GROMACS .gro file of C-alpha atoms in nm:
model
  151
    1MET     CA    1   9.478   7.916  11.172
    2GLU     CA    2   9.750   7.776  11.392
    3ARG     CA    3   9.900   8.104  11.510
    4PRO     CA    4   9.710   8.239  11.810
    5ASP     CA    5   9.885   8.577  11.838
    6GLN     CA    6   9.673   8.892  11.796
    7LYS     CA    7   9.917   9.060  11.556
    8PHE     CA    8   9.873   8.775  11.306
    9ALA     CA    9   9.497   8.763  11.365
   10ASP     CA   10   9.483   9.135  11.281
   11ALA     CA   11   9.680   9.071  10.959
   12VAL     CA   12   9.436   8.796  10.857
   13ALA     CA   13   9.113   8.978  10.951
   14PRO     CA   14   9.082   9.196  10.637
   15TYR     CA   15   9.084   8.887  10.414
   16TYR     CA   16   8.868   8.635  10.600
   17ARG     CA   17   8.528   8.685  10.760
   18ALA     CA   18   8.548   8.395  11.003
   19VAL     CA   19   8.872   8.267  11.151
   20GLN     CA   20   8.919   8.003  11.417
   21VAL     CA   21   9.244   7.923  11.596
   22VAL     CA   22   9.323   7.550  11.609
   23GLU     CA   23   9.609   7.370  11.774
   24ASN     CA   24   9.693   7.168  11.462
   25LEU     CA   25   9.560   7.222  11.108
   26ASN     CA   26   9.569   6.845  11.054
   27ASP     CA   27   9.291   6.812  11.311
   28VAL     CA   28   9.046   7.024  11.108
   29GLU     CA   29   8.753   6.808  11.001
   30ASP     CA   30   8.619   7.005  10.708
   31GLU     CA   31   8.662   7.019  10.334
   32ILE     CA   32   8.973   7.225  10.268
   33ILE     CA   33   8.936   7.433   9.952
   34LYS     CA   34   9.226   7.672  10.000
   35MET     CA   35   9.536   7.714  10.211
   36ALA     CA   36   9.682   8.063  10.255
   37VAL     CA   37  10.044   8.079  10.371
   38ASN     CA   38  10.186   8.400  10.518
   39VAL     CA   39  10.556   8.442  10.436
   40GLY     CA   40  10.808   8.724  10.429
   41THR     CA   41  10.793   8.954  10.128
   42SER     CA   42  11.126   8.838   9.987
   43LYS     CA   43  11.017   8.475  10.014
   44VAL     CA   44  10.682   8.485   9.828
   45GLN     CA   45  10.808   8.353   9.493
   46GLU     CA   46  11.035   8.101   9.666
   47MET     CA   47  10.739   7.965   9.867
   48ALA     CA   48  10.514   7.955   9.561
   49ASP     CA   49  10.777   7.754   9.374
   50ALA     CA   50  10.824   7.518   9.670
   51LEU     CA   51  10.449   7.457   9.705
   52ASP     CA   52  10.390   7.402   9.333
   53VAL     CA   53  10.281   7.040   9.363
   54PRO     CA   54   9.937   6.893   9.287
   55PRO     CA   55   9.739   7.194   9.408
   56GLN     CA   56   9.726   7.516   9.211
   57VAL     CA   57   9.957   7.775   9.372
   58VAL     CA   58   9.934   8.152   9.324
   59ILE     CA   59  10.082   8.459   9.484
   60SER     CA   60   9.798   8.651   9.647
   61GLY     CA   61   9.974   8.936   9.825
   62SER     CA   62  10.307   9.079   9.924
   63HIS     CA   63  10.324   8.824  10.207
   64TRP     CA   64  10.074   8.560  10.090
   65VAL     CA   65  10.078   8.243   9.880
   66ASP     CA   66   9.755   8.049   9.820
   67ALA     CA   67   9.730   7.678   9.741
   68MET     CA   68   9.397   7.536   9.622
   69ASN     CA   69   9.250   7.266   9.404
   70HIS     CA   70   9.318   7.295   9.030
   71GLY     CA   71   9.047   7.489   8.851
   72VAL     CA   72   8.943   7.681   9.164
   73HIS     CA   73   8.994   8.052   9.111
   74LYS     CA   74   8.825   8.392   9.116
   75GLY     CA   75   8.748   8.371   8.744
   76LEU     CA   76   8.538   8.060   8.801
   77ALA     CA   77   8.349   8.230   9.084
   78LEU     CA   78   8.295   8.544   8.877
   79GLY     CA   79   8.169   8.338   8.581
   80ALA     CA   80   7.914   8.167   8.806
   81LEU     CA   81   7.803   8.505   8.942
   82GLN     CA   82   7.772   8.648   8.590
   83LYS     CA   83   7.560   8.351   8.486
   84GLU     CA   84   7.339   8.381   8.796
   85LEU     CA   85   7.288   8.754   8.736
   86GLY     CA   86   7.253   8.719   8.359
   87ILE     CA   87   7.534   8.962   8.281
   88SER     CA   88   7.814   8.944   8.026
   89ASP     CA   89   8.186   9.015   8.032
   90ASP     CA   90   8.098   9.356   7.881
   91GLU     CA   91   7.884   9.435   8.186
   92THR     CA   92   8.150   9.340   8.439
   93VAL     CA   93   8.418   9.552   8.606
   94VAL     CA   94   8.696   9.388   8.808
   95PHE     CA   95   9.004   9.513   8.991
   96GLY     CA   96   9.314   9.309   9.069
   97ASP     CA   97   9.662   9.342   9.206
   98TYR     CA   98   9.820   8.997   9.249
   99PRO     CA   99   9.840   8.679   9.036
  100ASN     CA  100   9.549   8.524   9.226
  101ASP     CA  101   9.337   8.777   9.032
  102LEU     CA  102   9.456   8.676   8.683
  103GLU     CA  103   9.169   8.441   8.597
  104MET     CA  104   8.918   8.703   8.715
  105ILE     CA  105   9.094   8.972   8.508
  106LYS     CA  106   9.045   8.755   8.198
  107THR     CA  107   8.670   8.725   8.267
  108ALA     CA  108   8.576   9.093   8.238
  109THR     CA  109   8.601   9.344   7.957
  110TYR     CA  110   8.657   9.621   8.210
  111SER     CA  111   8.951   9.471   8.393
  112PHE     CA  112   9.166   9.708   8.596
  113ALA     CA  113   9.510   9.643   8.740
  114MET     CA  114   9.595   9.860   9.034
  115ALA     CA  115   9.887  10.097   8.965
  116ASN     CA  116  10.090   9.903   9.222
  117ALA     CA  117   9.987   9.563   9.081
  118HIS     CA  118  10.213   9.266   9.023
  119PRO     CA  119  10.363   9.290   8.668
  120GLU     CA  120  10.165   8.985   8.546
  121VAL     CA  121   9.837   9.147   8.647
  122ALA     CA  122   9.934   9.482   8.494
  123ALA     CA  123  10.009   9.306   8.164
  124ALA     CA  124   9.681   9.109   8.164
  125ALA     CA  125   9.438   9.392   8.253
  126ASN     CA  126   9.277   9.620   7.998
  127PHE     CA  127   9.299   9.933   8.216
  128THR     CA  128   9.492  10.073   8.512
  129ALA     CA  129   9.341  10.216   8.832
  130PRO     CA  130   9.526  10.423   9.089
  131ALA     CA  131   9.710  10.222   9.356
  132ASN     CA  132   9.531  10.043   9.641
  133THR     CA  133   9.706  10.281   9.878
  134GLU     CA  134   9.525  10.568   9.701
  135HIS     CA  135   9.183  10.396   9.715
  136GLY     CA  136   9.204  10.331   9.342
  137VAL     CA  137   8.889  10.119   9.319
  138LEU     CA  138   8.684  10.393   9.483
  139GLN     CA  139   8.839  10.658   9.258
  140VAL     CA  140   8.746  10.469   8.939
  141LEU     CA  141   8.394  10.383   9.054
  142ARG     CA  142   8.328  10.736   9.183
  143ALA     CA  143   8.445  10.889   8.853
  144TYR     CA  144   8.216  10.653   8.661
  145LEU     CA  145   7.913  10.710   8.886
  146GLU     CA  146   7.962  11.086   8.875
  147GLY     CA  147   7.979  11.076   8.494
  148ARG     CA  148   8.339  11.197   8.478
  149THR     CA  149   8.452  10.887   8.289
  150GLN     CA  150   8.301  10.610   8.082
  151LEU     CA  151   8.371  10.243   8.091
   0.00000   0.00000   0.00000
């Protein structure tokens, strides 16, 4: 990342395991598979529209827009994981909240949109979980593991 300030580093930390500050992103000598842009909440759709050129662009959070190669998405990764583990869509549970989760949502029978999810995700998912702010994923999984609900 180009921004060296700690406040921004703290905002990035929950999403990325390894982050390195560089003076100029153009100097990075690595294969770039995704670019995440942090913008103001009111500007997310505007930025997504502005970036919608050859790469695939999706809104990934209230302040985030991701740009990546076409065909690269969470659904592809989940499909590869399902194949590796020998499990089907009917044996898969996923949770999503922003449009970057849409392809993943379509890959699992037990797809949950968080209660505070983006409208596109809410429409695509088969079920609704409580909001992220209420630890919705944990609530659903705990209820299932304790036998209080079935998937």
